[in-house]
PDB file of C-alpha atoms in Angstrom:
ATOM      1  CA  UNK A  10       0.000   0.000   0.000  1.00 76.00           C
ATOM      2  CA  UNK A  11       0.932   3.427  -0.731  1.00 80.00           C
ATOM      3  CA  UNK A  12      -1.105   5.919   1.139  1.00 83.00           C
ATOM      4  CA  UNK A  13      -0.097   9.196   0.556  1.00 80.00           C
ATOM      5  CA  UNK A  14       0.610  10.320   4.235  1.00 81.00           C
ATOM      6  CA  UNK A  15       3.747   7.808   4.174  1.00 84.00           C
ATOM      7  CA  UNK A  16       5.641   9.584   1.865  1.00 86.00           C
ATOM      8  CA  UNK A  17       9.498  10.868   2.772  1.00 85.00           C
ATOM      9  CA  UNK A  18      11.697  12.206  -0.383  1.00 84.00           C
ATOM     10  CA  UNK A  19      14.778  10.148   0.613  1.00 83.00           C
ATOM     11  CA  UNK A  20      13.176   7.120   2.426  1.00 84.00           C
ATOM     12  CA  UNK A  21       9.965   6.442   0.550  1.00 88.00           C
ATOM     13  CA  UNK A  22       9.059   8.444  -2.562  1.00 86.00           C
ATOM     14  CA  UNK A  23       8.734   8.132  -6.287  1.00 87.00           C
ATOM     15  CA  UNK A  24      11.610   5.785  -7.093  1.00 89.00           C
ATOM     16  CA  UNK A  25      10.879   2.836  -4.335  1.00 89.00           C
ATOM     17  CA  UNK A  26       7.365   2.998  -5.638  1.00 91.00           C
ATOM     18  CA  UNK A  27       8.737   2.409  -9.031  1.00 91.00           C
ATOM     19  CA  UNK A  28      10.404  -0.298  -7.811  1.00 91.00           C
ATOM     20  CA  UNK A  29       8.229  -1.686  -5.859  1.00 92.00           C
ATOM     21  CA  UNK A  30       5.668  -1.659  -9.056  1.00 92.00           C
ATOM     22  CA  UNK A  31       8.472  -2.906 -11.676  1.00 92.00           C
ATOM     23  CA  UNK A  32       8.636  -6.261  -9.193  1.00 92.00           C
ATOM     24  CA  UNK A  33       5.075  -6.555  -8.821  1.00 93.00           C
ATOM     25  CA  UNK A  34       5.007  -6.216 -12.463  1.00 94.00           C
ATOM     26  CA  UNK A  35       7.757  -9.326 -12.770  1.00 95.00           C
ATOM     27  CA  UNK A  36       9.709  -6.866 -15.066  1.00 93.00           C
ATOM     28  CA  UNK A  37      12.408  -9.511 -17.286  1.00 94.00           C
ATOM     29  CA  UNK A  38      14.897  -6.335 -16.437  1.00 92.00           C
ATOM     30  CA  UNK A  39      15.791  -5.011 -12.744  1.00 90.00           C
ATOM     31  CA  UNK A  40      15.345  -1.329 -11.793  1.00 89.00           C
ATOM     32  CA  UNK A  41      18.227   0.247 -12.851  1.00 90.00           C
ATOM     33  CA  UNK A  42      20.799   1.246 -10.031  1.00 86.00           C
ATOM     34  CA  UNK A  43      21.564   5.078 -10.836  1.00 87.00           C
ATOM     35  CA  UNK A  44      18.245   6.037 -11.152  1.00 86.00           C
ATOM     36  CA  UNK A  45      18.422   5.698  -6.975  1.00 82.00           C
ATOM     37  CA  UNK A  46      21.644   7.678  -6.869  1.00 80.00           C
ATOM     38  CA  UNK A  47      20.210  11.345  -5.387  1.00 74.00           C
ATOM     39  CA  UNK A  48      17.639   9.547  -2.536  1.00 76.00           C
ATOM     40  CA  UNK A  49      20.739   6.942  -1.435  1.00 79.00           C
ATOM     41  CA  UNK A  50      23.037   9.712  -1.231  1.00 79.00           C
ATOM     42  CA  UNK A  51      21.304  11.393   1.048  1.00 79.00           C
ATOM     43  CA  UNK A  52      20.693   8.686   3.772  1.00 82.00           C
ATOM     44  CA  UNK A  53      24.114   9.155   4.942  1.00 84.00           C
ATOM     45  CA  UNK A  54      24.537   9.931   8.691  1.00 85.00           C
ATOM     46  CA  UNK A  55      24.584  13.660   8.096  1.00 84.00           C
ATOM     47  CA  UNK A  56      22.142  14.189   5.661  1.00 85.00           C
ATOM     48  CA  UNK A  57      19.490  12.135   6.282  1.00 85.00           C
ATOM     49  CA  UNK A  58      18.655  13.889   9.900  1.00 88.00           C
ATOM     50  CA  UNK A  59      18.551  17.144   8.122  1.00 87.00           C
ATOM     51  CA  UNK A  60      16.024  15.374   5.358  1.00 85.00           C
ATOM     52  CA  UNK A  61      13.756  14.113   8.537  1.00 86.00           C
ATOM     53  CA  UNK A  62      13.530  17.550  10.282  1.00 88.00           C
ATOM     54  CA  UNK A  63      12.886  19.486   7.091  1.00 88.00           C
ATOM     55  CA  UNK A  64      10.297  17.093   5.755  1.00 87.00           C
ATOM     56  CA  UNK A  65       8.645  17.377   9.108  1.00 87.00           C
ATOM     57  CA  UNK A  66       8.465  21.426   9.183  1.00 87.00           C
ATOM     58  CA  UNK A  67       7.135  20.709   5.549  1.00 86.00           C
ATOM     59  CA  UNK A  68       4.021  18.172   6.359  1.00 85.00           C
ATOM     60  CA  UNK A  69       3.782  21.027   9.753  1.00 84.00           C
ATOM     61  CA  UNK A  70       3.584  23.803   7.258  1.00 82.00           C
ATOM     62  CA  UNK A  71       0.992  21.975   4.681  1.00 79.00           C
ATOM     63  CA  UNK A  72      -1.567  20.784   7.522  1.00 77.00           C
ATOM     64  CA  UNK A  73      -4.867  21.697   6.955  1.00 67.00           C
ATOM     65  CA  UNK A  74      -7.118  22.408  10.449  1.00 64.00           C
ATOM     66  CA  UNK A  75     -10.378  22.046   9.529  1.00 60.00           C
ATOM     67  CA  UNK A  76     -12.580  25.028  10.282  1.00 60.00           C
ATOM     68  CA  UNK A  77     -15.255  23.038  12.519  1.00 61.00           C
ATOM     69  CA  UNK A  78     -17.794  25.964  12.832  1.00 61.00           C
ATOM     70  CA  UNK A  79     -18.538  25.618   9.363  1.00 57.00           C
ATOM     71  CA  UNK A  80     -20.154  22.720   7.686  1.00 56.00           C
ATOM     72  CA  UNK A  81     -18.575  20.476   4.920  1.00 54.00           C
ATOM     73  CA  UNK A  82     -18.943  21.861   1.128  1.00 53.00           C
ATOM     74  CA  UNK A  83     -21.073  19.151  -0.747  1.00 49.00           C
ATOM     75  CA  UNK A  84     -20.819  19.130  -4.225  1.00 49.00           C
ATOM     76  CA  UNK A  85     -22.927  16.882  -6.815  1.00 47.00           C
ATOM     77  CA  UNK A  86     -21.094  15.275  -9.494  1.00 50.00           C
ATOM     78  CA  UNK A  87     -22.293  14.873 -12.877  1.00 49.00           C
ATOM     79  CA  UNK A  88     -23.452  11.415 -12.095  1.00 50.00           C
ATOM     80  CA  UNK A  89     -25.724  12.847  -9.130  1.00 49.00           C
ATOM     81  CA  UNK A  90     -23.414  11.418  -6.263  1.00 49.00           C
ATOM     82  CA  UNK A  91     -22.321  13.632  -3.191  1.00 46.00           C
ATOM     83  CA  UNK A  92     -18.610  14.458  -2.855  1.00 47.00           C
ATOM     84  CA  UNK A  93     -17.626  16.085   0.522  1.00 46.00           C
ATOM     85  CA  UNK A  94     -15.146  19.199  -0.167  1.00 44.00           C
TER      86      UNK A  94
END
């Protein structure tokens, strides 16, 4: 599973997807090596501290508090179904 909240750029982004789909798709040829070279670089001891703390401020910064004095935005699709905004 890849829910969206478990994303990191070094630990668990794009490429290990990628990965992860090119074995579940029993690809005849293995992921290619240097297309990991920029996220493996950075898990070294000194970078990959600096990666955790600034992808935290990040997720901090891009939280979204919903306002709970006001009610949900309903919208109706084209098919007449209710989607919650």
């Amino acid at each position: 599973a890849w829910p969206a909240n478990s994303y990191h750029p070094i630990n668990r982004n794009c490429l290990d997807f990628a990965e992860a789909f090119c074995e579940a798709l029993r690809c005849p040829e293995p992921f290619p090596e240097w297309v990991r070279g920029l996220p493996d670089v950075a898990k070294t001891p000194t970078l990959q501290p600096v990666a955790d703390y600034t992808w935290g401020w990040i997720k901090w910064w891009h939280e979204e508090t919903p306002d709970e004095s006001q009610p949900p935005n309903f919208l109706l699709c084209n098919q007449g179904c209710t989607i919650c905004c």
